PDB file of C-alpha atoms in Angstrom:
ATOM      1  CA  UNK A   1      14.160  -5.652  18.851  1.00 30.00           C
ATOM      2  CA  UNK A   2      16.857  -7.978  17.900  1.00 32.00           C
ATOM      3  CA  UNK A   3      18.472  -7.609  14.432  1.00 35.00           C
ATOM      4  CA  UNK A   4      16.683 -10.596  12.941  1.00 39.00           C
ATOM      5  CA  UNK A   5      13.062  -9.625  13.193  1.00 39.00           C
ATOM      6  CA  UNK A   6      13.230  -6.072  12.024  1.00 41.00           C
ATOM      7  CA  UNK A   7      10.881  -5.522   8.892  1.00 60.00           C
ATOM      8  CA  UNK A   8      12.931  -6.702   5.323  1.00 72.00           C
ATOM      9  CA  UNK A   9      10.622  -5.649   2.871  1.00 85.00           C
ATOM     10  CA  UNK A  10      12.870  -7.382   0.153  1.00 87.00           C
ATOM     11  CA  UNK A  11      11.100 -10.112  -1.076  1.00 84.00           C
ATOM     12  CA  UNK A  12       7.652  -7.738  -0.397  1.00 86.00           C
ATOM     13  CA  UNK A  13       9.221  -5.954  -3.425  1.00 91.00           C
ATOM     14  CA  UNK A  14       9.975  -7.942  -5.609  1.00 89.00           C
ATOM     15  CA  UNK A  15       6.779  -9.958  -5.412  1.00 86.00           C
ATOM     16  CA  UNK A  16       5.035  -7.176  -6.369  1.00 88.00           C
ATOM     17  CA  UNK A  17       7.009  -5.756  -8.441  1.00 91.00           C
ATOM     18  CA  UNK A  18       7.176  -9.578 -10.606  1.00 88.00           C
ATOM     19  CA  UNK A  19       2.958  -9.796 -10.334  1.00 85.00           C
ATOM     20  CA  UNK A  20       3.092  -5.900 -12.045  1.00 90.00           C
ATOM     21  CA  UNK A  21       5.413  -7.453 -14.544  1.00 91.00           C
ATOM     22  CA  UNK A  22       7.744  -4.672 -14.007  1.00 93.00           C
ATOM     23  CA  UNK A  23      11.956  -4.329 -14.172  1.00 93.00           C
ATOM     24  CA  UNK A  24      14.184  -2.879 -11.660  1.00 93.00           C
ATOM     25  CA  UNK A  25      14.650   0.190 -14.076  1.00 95.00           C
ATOM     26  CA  UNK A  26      10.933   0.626 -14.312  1.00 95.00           C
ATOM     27  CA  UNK A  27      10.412   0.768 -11.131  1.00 95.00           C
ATOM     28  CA  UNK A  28      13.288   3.479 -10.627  1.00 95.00           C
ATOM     29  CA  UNK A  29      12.136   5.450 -12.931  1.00 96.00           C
ATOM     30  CA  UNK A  30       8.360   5.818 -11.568  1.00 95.00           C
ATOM     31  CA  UNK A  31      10.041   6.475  -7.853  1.00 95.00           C
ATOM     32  CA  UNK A  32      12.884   8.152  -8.661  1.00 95.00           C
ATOM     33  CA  UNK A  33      15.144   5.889  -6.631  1.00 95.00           C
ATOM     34  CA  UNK A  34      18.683   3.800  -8.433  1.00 95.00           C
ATOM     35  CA  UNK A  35      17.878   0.738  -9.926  1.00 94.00           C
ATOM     36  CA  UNK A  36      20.944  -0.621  -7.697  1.00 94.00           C
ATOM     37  CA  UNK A  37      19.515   1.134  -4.804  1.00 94.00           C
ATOM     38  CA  UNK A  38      16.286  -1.032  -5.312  1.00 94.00           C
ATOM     39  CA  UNK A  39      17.966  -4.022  -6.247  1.00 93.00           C
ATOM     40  CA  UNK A  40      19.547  -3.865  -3.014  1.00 93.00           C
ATOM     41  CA  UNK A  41      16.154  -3.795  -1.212  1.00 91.00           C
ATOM     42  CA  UNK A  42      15.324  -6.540  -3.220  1.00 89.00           C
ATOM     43  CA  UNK A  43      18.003  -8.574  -1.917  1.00 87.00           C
ATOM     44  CA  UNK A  44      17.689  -6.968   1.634  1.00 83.00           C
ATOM     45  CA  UNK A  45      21.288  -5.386   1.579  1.00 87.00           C
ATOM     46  CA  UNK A  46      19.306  -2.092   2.438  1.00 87.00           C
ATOM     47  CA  UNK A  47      16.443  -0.847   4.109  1.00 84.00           C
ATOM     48  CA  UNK A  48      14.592   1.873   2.458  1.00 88.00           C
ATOM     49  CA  UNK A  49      13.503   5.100   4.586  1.00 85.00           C
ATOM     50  CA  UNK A  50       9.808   5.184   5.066  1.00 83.00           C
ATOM     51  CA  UNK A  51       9.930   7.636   2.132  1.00 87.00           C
ATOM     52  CA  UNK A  52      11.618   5.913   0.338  1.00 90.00           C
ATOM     53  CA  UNK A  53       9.471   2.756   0.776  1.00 90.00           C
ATOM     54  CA  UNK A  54       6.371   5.143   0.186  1.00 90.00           C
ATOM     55  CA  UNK A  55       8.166   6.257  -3.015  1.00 93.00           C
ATOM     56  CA  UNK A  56       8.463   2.467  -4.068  1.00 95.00           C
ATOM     57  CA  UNK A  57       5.170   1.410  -2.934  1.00 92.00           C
ATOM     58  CA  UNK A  58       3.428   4.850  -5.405  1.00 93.00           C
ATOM     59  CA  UNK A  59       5.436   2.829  -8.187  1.00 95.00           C
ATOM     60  CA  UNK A  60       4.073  -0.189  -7.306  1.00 93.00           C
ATOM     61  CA  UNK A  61       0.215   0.913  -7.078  1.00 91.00           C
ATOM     62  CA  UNK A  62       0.415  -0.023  -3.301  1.00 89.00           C
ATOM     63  CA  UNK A  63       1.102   1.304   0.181  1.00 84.00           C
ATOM     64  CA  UNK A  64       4.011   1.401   2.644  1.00 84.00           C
ATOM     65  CA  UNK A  65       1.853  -0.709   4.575  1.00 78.00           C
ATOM     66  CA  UNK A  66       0.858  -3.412   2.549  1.00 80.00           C
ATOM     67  CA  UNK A  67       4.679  -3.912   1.513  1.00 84.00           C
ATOM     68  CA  UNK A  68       5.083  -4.101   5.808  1.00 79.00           C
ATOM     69  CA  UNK A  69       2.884  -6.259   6.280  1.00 73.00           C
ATOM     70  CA  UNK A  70       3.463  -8.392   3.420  1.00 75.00           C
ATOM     71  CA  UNK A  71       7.250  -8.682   4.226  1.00 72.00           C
ATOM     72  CA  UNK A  72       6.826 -10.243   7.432  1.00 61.00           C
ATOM     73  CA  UNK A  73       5.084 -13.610   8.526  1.00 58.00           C
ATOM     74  CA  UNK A  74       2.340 -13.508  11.044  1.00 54.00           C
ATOM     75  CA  UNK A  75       2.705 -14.177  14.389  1.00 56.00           C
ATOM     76  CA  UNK A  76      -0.636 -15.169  16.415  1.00 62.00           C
ATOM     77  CA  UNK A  77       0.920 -13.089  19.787  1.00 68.00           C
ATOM     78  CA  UNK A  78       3.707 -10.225  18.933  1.00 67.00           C
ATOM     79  CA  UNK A  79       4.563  -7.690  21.545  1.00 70.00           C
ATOM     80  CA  UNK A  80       6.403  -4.437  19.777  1.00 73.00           C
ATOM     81  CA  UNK A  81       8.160  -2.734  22.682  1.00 73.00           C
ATOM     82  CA  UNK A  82       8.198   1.330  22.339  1.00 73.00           C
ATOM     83  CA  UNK A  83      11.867   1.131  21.626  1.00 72.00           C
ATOM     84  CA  UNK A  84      11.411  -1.521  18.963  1.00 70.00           C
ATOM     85  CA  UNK A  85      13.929  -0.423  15.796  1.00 62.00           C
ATOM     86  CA  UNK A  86      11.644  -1.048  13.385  1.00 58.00           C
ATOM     87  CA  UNK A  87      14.577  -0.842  10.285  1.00 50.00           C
ATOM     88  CA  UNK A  88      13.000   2.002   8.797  1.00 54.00           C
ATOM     89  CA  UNK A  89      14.547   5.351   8.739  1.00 52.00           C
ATOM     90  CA  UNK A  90      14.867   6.799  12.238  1.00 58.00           C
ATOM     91  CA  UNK A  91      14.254  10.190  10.658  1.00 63.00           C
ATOM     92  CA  UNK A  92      10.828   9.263   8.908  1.00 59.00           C
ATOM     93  CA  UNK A  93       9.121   9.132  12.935  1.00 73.00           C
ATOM     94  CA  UNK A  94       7.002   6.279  12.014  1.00 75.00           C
ATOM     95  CA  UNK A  95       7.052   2.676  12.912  1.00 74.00           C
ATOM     96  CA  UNK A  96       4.355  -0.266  12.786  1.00 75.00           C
ATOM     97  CA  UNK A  97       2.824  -1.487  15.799  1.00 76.00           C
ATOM     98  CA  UNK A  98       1.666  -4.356  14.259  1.00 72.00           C
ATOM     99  CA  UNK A  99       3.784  -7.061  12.625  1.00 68.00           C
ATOM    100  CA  UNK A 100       3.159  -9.703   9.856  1.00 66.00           C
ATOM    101  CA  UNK A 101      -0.068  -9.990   8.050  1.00 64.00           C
ATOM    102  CA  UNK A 102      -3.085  -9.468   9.589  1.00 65.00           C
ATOM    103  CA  UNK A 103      -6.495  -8.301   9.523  1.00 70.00           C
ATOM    104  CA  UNK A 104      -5.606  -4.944  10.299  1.00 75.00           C
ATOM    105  CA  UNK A 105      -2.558  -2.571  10.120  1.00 74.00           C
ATOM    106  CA  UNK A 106      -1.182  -0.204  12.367  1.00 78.00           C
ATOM    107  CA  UNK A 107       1.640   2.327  12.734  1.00 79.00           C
ATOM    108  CA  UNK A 108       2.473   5.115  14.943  1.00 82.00           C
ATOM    109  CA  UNK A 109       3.461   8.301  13.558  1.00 83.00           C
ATOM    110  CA  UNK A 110       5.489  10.740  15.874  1.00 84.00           C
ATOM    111  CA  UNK A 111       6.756  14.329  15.364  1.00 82.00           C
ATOM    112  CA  UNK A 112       5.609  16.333  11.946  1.00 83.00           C
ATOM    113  CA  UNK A 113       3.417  14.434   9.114  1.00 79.00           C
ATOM    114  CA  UNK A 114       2.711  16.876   6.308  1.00 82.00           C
ATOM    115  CA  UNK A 115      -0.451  16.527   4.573  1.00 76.00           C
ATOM    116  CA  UNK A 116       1.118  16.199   1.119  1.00 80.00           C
ATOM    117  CA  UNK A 117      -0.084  13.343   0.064  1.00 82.00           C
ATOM    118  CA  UNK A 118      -3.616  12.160  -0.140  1.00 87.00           C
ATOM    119  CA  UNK A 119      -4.876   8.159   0.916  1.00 84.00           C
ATOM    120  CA  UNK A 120      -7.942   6.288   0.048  1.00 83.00           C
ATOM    121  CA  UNK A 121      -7.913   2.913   1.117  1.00 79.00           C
ATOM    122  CA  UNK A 122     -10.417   0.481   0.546  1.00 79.00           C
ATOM    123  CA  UNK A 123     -11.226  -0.840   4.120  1.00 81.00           C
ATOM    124  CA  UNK A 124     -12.109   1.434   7.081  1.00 87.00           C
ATOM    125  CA  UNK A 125      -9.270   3.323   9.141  1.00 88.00           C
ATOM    126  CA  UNK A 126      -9.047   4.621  12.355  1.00 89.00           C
ATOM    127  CA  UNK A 127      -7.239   7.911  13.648  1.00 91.00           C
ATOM    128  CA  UNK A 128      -6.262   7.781  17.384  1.00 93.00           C
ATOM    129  CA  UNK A 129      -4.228  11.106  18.361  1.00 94.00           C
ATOM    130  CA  UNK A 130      -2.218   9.730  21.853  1.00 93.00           C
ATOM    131  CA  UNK A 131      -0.533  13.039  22.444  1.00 93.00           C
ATOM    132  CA  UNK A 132      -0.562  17.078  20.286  1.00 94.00           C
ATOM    133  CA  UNK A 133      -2.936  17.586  17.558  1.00 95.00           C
ATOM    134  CA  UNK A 134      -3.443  17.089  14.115  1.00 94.00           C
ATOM    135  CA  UNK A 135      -5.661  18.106  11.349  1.00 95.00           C
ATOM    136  CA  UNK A 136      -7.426  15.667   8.763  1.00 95.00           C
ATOM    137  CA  UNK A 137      -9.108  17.063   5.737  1.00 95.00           C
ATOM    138  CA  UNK A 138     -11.767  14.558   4.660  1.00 94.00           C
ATOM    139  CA  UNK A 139     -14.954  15.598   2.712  1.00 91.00           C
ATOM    140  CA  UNK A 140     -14.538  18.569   2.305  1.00 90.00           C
ATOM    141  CA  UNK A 141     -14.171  19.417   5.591  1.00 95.00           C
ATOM    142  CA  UNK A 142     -11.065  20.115   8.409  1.00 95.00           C
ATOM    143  CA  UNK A 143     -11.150  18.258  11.359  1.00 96.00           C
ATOM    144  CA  UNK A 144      -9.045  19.197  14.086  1.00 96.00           C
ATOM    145  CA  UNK A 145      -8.565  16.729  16.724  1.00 95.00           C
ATOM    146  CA  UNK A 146      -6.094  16.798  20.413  1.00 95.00           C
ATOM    147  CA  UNK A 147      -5.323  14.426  22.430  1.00 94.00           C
ATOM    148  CA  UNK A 148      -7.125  11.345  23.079  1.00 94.00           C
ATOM    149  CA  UNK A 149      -9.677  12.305  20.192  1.00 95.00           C
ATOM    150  CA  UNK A 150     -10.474   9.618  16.939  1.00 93.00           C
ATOM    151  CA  UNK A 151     -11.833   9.843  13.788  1.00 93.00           C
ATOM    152  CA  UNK A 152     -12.860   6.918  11.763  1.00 91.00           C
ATOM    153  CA  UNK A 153     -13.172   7.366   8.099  1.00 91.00           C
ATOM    154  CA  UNK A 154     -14.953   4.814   6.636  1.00 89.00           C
ATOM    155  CA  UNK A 155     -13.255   3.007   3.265  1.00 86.00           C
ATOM    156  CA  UNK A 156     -13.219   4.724   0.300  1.00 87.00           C
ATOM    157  CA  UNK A 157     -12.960   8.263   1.650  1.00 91.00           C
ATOM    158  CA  UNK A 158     -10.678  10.442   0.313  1.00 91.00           C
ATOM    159  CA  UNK A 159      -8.245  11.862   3.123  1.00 93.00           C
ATOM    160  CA  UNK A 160      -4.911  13.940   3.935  1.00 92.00           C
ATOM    161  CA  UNK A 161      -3.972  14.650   7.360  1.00 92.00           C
ATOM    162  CA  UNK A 162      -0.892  16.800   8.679  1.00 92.00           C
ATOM    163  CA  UNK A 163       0.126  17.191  12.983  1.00 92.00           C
ATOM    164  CA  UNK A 164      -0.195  20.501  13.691  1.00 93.00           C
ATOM    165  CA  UNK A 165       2.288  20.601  16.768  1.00 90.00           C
ATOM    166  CA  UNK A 166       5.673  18.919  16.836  1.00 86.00           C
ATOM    167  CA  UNK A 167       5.431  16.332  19.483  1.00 85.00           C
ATOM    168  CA  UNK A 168       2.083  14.907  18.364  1.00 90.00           C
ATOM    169  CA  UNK A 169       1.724  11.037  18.338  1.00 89.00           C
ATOM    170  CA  UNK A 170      -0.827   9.157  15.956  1.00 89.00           C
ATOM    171  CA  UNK A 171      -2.033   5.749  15.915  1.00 83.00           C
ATOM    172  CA  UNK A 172      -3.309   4.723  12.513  1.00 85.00           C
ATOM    173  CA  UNK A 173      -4.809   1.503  12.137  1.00 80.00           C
ATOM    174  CA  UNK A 174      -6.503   0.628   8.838  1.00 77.00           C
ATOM    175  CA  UNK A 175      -8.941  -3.109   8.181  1.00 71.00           C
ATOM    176  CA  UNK A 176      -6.072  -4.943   5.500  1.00 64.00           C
ATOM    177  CA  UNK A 177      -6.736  -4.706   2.259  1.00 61.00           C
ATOM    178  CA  UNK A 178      -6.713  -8.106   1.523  1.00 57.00           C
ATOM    179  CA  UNK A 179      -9.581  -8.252   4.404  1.00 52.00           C
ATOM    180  CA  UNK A 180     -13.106  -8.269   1.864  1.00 56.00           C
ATOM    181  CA  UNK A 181     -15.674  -5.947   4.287  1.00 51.00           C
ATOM    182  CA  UNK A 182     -18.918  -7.212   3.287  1.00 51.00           C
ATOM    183  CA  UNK A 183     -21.881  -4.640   3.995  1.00 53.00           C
ATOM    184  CA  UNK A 184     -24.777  -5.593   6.366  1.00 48.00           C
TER     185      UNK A 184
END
């Protein structure tokens, strides 16, 4: 991917953080991340790790995600190569595999994914497991799946999900937020 079209999630930022009504230091201290650190992001002089950007997005009452997909116009046909650099840390094994702002979101984890944090988003999601295993406690319940399995978890369900073997790959793709599902 050439230099100019990798994710800045800048201006994604600082959007929200200006609609929250919140200051740079505000928003450090609910991530835990410098104030110049974030202003820096803000001015897209650095590009946060996908923890990092997960951090920011907790402060900001969002997801990782929507700050993606918000940072980047959309494109009516996008092709993301396999060995697109998405910009985010190369570390955090995670890049989207869909650009701009759409009706949907996806990104592809690969490697470890602890279950240590817990999502709920309002619009449905789908779990596609393209190689190892994971684990995905919804409900109450464990499911396990391998490869070539998916689980869809409709919106509003409470969910945590961890790989349970160290080259697994996972396709996530989630309905936007900012997509109202009407019921049937």
């Amino acid at each position: 991917m050439e230099a100019g079209n990798t994710p800045r999630v800048g201006a994604a930022v600082r959007r929200r953080r200006r609609a929250l009504d919140l200051t740079l230091a505000e928003v450090a201290r609910l991530s835990g991340l410098s104030s110049p650190f974030l202003s820096q992001i803000e001015n897209d002089r650095a590009r946060p790790s996908m923890r990092s950007l997960q951090r920011i997005a907790d402060a900001l009452g969002t997801t990782a995600v929507q700050l993606l997909a918000a940072s980047d116009e959309t494109r009516t046909v996008d092709v993301v190569r396999a060995g697109d650099d998405s910009g985010l840390d190369r570390e955090a094994r995670v890049r989207p595999v869909v650009r701009g702002r759409h009706q949907l979101h996806a990104l592809e984890f690969v490697g470890e994914h602890e279950a240590d944090r817990e999502f709920r988003h309002r619009n449905d999601e789908l779990m596609y497991v393209a190689d190892g295993s994971v684990e995905v406690e919804a409900e109450g319940r464990i499911h396990r799946l391998g490869r070539g399995d998916t689980l869809l978890l409709s919106g509003g369900v409470r969910h945590r999900w961890r790989s349970t073997e160290p080259g697994a790959r996972v396709l996530v793709v989630a309905v936007g937020d900012h997509v109202e599902v009407v019921e049937p």
